Tab-separated table of C-alpha atoms in Angstrom:
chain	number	residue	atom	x	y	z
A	7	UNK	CA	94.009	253.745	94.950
A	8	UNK	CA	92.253	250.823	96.355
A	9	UNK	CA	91.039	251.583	99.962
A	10	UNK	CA	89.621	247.651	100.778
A	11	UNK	CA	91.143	246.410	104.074
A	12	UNK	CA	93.178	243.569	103.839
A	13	UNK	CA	92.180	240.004	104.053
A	14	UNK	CA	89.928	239.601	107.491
A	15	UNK	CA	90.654	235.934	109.083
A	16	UNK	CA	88.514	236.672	112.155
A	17	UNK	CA	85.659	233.815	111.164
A	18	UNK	CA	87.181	231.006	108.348
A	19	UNK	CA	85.250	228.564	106.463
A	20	UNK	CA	86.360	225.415	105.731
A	21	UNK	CA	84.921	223.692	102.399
A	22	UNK	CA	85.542	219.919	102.155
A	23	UNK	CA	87.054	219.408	105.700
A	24	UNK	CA	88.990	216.513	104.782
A	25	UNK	CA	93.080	215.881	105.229
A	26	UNK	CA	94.028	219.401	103.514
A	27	UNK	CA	90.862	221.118	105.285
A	28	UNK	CA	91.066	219.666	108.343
A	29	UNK	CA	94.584	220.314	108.753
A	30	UNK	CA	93.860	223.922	107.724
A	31	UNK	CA	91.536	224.362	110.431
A	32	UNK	CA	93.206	223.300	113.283
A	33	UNK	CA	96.445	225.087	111.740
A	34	UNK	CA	94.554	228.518	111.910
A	35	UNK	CA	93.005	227.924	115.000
A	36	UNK	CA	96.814	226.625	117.017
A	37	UNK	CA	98.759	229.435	115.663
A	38	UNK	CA	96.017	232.084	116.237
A	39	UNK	CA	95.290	233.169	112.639
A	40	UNK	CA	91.426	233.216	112.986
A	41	UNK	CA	88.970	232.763	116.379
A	42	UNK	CA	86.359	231.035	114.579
A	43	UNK	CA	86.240	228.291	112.089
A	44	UNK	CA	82.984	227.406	110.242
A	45	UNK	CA	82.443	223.633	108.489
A	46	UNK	CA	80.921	222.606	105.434
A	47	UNK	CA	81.232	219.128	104.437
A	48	UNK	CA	79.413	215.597	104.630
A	49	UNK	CA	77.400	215.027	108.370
A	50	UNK	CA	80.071	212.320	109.742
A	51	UNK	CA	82.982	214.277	108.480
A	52	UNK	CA	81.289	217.667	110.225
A	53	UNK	CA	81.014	215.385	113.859
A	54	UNK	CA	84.682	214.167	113.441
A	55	UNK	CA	85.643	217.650	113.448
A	56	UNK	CA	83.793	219.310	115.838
A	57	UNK	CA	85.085	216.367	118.176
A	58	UNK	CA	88.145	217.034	117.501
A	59	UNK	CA	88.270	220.151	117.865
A	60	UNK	CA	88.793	221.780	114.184
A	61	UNK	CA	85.885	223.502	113.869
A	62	UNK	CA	83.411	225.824	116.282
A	63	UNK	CA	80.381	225.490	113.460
A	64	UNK	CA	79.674	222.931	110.819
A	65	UNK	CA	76.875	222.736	108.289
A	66	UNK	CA	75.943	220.298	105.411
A	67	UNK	CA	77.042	221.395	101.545
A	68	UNK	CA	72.585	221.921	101.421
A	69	UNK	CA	73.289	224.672	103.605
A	70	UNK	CA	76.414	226.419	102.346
A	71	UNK	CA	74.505	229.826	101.870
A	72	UNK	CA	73.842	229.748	105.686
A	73	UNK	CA	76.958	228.512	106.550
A	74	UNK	CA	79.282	231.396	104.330
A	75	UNK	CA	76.931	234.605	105.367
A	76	UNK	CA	78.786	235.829	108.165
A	77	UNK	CA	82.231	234.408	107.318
A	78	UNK	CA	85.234	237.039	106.291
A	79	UNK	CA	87.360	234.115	104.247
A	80	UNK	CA	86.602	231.133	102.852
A	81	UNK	CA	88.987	228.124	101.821
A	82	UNK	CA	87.390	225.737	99.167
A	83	UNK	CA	89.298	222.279	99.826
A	84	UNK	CA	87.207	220.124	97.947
A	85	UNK	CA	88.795	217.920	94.712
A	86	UNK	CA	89.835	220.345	91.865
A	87	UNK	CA	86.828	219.779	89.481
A	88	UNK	CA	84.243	220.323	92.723
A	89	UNK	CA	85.909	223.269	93.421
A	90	UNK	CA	85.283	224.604	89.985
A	91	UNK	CA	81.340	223.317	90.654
A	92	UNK	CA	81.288	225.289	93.842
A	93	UNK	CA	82.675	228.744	92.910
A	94	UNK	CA	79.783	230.348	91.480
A	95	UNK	CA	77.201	229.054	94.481
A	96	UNK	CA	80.012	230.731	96.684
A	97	UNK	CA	80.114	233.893	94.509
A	98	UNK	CA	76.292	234.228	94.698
A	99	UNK	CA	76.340	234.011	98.876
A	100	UNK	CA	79.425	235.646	99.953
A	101	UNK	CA	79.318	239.048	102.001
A	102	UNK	CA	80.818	241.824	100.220
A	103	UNK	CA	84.698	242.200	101.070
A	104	UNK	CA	84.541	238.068	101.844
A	105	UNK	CA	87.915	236.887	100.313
A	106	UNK	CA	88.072	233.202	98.596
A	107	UNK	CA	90.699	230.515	98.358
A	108	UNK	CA	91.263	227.396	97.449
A	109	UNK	CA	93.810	224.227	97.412
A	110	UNK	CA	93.735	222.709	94.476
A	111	UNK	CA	96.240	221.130	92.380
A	112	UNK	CA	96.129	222.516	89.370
A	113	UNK	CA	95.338	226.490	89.245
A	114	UNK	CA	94.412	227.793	85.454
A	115	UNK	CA	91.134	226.190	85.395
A	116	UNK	CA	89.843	227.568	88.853
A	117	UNK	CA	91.118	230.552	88.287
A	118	UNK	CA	89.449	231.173	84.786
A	119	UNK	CA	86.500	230.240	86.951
A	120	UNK	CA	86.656	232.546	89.661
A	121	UNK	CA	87.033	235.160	87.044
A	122	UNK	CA	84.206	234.801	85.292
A	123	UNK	CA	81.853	234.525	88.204
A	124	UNK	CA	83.208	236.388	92.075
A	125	UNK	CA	81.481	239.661	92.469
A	126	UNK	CA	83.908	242.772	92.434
A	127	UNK	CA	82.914	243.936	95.956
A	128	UNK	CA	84.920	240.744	96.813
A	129	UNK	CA	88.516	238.630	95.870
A	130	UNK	CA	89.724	235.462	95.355
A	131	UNK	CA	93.239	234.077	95.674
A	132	UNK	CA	94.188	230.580	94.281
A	133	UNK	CA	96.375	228.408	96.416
A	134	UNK	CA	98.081	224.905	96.124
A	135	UNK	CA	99.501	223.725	99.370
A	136	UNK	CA	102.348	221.420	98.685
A	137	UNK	CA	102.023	219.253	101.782
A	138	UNK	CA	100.032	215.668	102.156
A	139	UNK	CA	99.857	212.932	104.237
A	140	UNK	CA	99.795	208.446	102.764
A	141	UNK	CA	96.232	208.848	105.243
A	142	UNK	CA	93.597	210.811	103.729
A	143	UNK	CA	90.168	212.119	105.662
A	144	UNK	CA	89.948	214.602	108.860
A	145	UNK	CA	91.252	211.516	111.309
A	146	UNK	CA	94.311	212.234	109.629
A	147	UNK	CA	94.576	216.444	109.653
A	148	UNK	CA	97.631	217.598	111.335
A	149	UNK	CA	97.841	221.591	112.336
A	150	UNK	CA	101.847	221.357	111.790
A	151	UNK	CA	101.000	219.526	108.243
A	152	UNK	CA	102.018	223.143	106.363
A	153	UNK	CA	105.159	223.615	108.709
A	154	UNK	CA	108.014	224.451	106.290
A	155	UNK	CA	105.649	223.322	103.184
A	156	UNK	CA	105.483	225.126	99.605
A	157	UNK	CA	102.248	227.141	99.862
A	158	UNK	CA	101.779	228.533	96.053
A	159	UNK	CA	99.511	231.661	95.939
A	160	UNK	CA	97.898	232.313	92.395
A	161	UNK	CA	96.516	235.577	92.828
A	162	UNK	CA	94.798	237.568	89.602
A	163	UNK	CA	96.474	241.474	88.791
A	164	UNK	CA	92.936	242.558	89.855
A	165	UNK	CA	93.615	241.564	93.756
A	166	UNK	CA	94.708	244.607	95.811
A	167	UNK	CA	98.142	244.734	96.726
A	168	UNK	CA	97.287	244.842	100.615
A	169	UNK	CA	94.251	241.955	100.344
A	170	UNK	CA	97.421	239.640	98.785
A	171	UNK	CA	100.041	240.952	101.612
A	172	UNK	CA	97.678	239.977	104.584
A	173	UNK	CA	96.118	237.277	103.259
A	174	UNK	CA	99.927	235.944	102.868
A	175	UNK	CA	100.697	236.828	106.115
A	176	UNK	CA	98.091	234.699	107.269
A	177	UNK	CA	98.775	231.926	105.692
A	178	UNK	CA	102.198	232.366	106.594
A	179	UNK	CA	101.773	232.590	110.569
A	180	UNK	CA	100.482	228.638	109.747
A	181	UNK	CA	104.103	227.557	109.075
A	182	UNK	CA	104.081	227.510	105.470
A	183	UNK	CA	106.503	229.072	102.903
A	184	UNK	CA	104.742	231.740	100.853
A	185	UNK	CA	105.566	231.747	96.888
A	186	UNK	CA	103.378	233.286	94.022
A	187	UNK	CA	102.965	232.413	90.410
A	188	UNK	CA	100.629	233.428	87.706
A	189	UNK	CA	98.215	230.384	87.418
A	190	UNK	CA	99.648	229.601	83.445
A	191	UNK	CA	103.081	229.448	85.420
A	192	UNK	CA	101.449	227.218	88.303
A	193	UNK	CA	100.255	224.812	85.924
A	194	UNK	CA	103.330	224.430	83.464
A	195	UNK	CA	105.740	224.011	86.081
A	196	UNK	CA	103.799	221.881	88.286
A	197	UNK	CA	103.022	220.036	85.032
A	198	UNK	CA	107.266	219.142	84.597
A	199	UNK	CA	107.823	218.346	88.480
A	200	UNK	CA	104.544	217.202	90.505
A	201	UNK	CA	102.788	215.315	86.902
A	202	UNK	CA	105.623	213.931	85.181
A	203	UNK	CA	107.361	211.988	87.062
A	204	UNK	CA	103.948	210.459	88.365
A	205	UNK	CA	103.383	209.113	84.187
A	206	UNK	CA	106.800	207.950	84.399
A	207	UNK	CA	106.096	206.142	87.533
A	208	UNK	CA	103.848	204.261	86.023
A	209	UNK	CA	105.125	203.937	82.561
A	210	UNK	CA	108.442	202.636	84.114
A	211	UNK	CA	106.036	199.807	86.351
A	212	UNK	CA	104.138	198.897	83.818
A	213	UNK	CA	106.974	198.499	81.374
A	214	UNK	CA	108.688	196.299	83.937
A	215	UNK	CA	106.077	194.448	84.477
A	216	UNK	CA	105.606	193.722	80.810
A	217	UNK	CA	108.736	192.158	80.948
A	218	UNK	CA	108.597	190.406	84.095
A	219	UNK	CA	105.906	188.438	82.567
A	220	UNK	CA	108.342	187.114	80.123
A	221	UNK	CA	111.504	186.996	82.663
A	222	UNK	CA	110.512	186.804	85.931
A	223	UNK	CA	113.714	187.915	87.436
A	224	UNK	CA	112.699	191.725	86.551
A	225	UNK	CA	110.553	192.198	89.806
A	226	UNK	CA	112.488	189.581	92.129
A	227	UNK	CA	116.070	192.221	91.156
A	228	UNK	CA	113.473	195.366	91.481
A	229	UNK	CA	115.688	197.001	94.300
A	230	UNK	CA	116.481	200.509	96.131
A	231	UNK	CA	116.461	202.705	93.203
A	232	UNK	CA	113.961	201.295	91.367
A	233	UNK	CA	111.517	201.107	94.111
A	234	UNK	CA	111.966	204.649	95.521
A	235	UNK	CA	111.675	205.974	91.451
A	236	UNK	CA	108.399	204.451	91.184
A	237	UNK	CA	106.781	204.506	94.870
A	238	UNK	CA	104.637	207.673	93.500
A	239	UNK	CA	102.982	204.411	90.919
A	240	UNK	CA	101.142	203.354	94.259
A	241	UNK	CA	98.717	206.695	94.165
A	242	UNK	CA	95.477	205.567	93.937
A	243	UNK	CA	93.642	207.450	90.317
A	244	UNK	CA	91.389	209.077	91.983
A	245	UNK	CA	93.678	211.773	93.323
A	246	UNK	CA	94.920	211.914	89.675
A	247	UNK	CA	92.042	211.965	87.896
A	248	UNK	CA	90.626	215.620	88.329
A	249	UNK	CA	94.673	216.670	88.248
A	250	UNK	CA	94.576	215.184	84.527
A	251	UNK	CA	91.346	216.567	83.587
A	252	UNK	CA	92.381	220.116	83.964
A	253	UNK	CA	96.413	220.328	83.025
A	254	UNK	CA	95.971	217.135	80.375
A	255	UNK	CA	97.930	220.351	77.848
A	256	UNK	CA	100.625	221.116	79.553
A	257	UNK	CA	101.303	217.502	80.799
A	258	UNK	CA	101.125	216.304	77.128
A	259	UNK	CA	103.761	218.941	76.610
A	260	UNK	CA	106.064	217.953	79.393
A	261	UNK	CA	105.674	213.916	78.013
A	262	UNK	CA	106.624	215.316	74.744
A	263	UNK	CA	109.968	217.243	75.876
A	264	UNK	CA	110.520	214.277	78.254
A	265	UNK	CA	110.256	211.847	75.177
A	266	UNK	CA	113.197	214.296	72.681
A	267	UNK	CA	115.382	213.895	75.995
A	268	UNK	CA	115.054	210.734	75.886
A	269	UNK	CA	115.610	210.362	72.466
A	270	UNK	CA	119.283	212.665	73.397
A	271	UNK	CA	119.991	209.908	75.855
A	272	UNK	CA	119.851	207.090	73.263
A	273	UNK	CA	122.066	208.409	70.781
A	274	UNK	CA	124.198	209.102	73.556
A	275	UNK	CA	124.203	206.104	75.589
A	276	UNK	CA	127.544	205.597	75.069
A	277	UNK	CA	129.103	208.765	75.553
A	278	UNK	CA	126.826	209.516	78.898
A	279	UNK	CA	129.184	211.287	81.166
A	280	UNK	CA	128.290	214.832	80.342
A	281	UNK	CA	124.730	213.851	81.155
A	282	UNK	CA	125.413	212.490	84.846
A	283	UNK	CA	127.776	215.462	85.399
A	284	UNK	CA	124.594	217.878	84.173
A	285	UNK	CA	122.159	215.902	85.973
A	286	UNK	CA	124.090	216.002	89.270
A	287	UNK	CA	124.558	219.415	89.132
A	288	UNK	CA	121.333	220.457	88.236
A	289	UNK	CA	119.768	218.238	91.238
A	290	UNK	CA	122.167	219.651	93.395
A	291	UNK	CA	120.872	223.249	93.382
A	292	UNK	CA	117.130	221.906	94.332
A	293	UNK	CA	116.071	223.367	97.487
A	294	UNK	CA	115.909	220.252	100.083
A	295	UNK	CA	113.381	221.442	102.452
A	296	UNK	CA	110.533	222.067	99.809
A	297	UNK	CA	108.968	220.867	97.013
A	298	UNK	CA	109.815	224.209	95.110
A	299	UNK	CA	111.450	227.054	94.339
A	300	UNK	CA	112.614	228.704	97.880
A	301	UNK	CA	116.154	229.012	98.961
A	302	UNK	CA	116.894	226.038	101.164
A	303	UNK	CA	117.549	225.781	104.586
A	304	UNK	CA	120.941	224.589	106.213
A	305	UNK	CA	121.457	220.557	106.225
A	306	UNK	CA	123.283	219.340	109.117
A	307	UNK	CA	123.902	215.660	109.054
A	308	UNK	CA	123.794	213.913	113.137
A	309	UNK	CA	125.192	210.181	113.760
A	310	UNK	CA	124.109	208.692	117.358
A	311	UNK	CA	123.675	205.230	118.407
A	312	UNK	CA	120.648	202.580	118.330
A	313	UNK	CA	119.822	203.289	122.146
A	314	UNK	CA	116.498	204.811	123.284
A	315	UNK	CA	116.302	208.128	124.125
A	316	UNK	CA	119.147	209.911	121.975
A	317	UNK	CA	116.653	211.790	119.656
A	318	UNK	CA	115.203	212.822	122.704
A	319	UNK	CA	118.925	213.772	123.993
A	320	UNK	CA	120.051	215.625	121.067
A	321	UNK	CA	116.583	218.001	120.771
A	322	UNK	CA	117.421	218.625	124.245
A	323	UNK	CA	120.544	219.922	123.868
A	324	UNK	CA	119.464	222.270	120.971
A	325	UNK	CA	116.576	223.502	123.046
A	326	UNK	CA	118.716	224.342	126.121
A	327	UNK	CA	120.797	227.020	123.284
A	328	UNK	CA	117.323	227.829	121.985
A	329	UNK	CA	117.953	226.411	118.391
A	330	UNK	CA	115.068	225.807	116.267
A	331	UNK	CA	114.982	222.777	114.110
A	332	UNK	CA	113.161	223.384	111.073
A	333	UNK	CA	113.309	220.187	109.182
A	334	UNK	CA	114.665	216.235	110.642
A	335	UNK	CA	114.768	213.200	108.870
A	336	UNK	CA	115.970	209.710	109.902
A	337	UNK	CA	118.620	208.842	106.892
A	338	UNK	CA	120.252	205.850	107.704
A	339	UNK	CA	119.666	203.133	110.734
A	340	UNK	CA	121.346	200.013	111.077
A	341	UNK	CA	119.372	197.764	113.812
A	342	UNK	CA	121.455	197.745	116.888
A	343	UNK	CA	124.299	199.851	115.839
A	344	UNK	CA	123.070	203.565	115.497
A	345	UNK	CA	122.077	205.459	112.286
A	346	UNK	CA	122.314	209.124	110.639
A	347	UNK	CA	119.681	211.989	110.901
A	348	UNK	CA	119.121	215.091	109.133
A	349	UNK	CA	118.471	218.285	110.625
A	350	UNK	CA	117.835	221.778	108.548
A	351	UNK	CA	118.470	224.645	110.299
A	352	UNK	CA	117.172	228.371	109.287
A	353	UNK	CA	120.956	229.768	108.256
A	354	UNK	CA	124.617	228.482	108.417
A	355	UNK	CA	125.143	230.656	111.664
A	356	UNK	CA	122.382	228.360	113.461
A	357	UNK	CA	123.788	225.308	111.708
A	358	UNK	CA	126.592	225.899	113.270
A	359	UNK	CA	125.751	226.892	116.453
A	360	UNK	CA	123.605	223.484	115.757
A	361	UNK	CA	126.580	221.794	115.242
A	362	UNK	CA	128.579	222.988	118.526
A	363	UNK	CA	125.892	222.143	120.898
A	364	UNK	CA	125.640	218.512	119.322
A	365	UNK	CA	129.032	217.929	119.476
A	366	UNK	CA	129.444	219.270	122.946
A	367	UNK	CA	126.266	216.397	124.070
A	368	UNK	CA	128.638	213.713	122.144
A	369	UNK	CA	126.362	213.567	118.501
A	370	UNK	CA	129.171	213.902	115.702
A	371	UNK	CA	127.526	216.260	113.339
A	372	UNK	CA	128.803	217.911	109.720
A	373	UNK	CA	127.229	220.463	107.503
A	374	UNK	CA	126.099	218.084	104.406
């Protein structure tokens, strides 16, 4: 029986305190997970931290042995193939019962990494948070940036049982929505609904604008759907490129399934009925609050009117019955007239309850 204490949050280090990092650190520090958060990154990122508040120490990557000796858990949040760079260093400097993370994108590669070089006396955990932000850098980090988010845990058979239970407490208390996967599993799933739909974002674009160069009427039509298919073509490469490098398998596979269903849908483009029926069924099971594999929280759908302060109205009125709202989203506005929000709610009995008090302040409002 394994007698290591759990995972011990009491001083963090932060590697890479960008977006993710940054909004790690202030996320562990608001919701009390950890007392004392330790820097490593680039000089002007370390400053913009400390000034705002994310971090009590910060150090330059030159001094990353100084900086890890007397922390209990580290986070590497650095891109995926510098995180593969950095493990050993970290392996060679840790403190013995030191536990290691990380938040990559892609998991077998790290993982295979961590393997082969983290000293027994200690454990490492891989992690993919499935929350972002269109700004990048620590001027952007958020501490409610994991509220509600997908936080995939890739931990090894080798980690204790109460090391993986703590540590997912922890990252828990942050907001996030635990879920664990063997790294194989991580990669092959994230492979079919994170990777492929970003090559078909830009296959579909760059088709297009194949054609629009012969009939410019392609991109001048381009409307609703296809713009919000292929708004994931604007990422800039060099988020994708370390994402390809290391799951370039299992995307080829997912591109090659993609391409026989494709091939189903043109002998049957005729006869396409039980293919919307499938497809509409199959997308309505996906959990709406995450990007994963959770069950999903309780839509409630809110019409008020284009005046100013009704948001501020109807939170009101679910605060007075002490009603959480988990999830909101602005569906529909129409520029003077009013417009349709979404609110998700923990259960239908607070959905409902959600519902009552709404109605009660005058805000029509429906299960979806």
């Amino acid at each position: 029986m394994d007698e290591r204490p759990g995972a011990d949050f009491s001083s963090v280090a932060i590697v890479g305190v960008g977006l993710i990092g940054g909004s790690l650190a202030l996320a562990l520090k608001e919701f009390g997970a950890t007392s004392r958060v330790v820097g490593v990154s680039s000089r002007k990122t370390i400053e913009e931290a400390l000034a705002l508040g994310a971090l009590d120490e910060g150090w330059e990557y030159h001094d990353l042995a100084r900086a890890l000796r007397e922390t209990k858990a580290v986070f590497l949040c650095t891109p995926v193939s510098r995180i593969i760079e950095l493990l050993p260093e970290v392996a060679n400097v840790i403190a013995p019962g030191t536990v290691v993370s990380d938040v990559g994108s892609t998991k077998k590669q790290i993982v295979e990494q961590a393997e082969k070089c983290m000293p027994q006396h200690s454990v490492f955990i891989g992690g993919h948070p499935m929350a972002g932000s269109e700004r990048n850098g620590i001027g952007a980090a958020d501490p409610f940036l994991f509220q509600n988010a997908l936080y995939v845990l890739t931990p090894s058979t080798s980690v204790p049982e109460n090391v993986l239970a703590s540590f997912t407490e922890r990252i828990a208390s942050i907001g996030a929505r635990v879920y664990c996967l063997s790294a194989s599993a991580h990669d092959r799933v994230a492979a079919a609904v994170s990777h492929l739909p970003q090559m078909l974002a830009l296959a579909l674009v760059e088709y297009v604008g194949t054609q629009n160069a012969i009939e410019p009427a392609h991109l001048q039509m381009a409307a609703g759907g296809f713009r919000d298919m292929t708004r994931i073509a604007s990422s800039p490469y060099s988020v994708w490129q370390d994402i390809l490098a290391t799951n370039a398998s299992e995307i080829r596979k997912a591109l090659r399934g993609f391409a026989d269903q494709l091939e189903q849908v043109l002998a049957d483009i005729e006869h396409m009925e039980p293919h919307f029926r499938a497809a509409n069924e199959i997308r309505s099971s996906i959990p709406r609050d995450t990007k994963g594999f959770l069950s999903p929280l309780c839509d409630v759908l809110v019409r008020c009117e284009d005046r100013p302060g009704q948001l501020a109205r109807m939170t009101a009125a679910l605060a007075r019955e002490q009603i959480n709202i988990m999830d909101i989203e602005l569906l529909k506005i129409r520029e003077g007239e009013g417009g349709t929000f979404r609110m998700a709610f923990k259960d239908i009995p607070t959905a409902d309850a959600a519902i009552r008090a709404l109605d009660k302040e005058g805000f029509p409002a429906r299960l979806r």
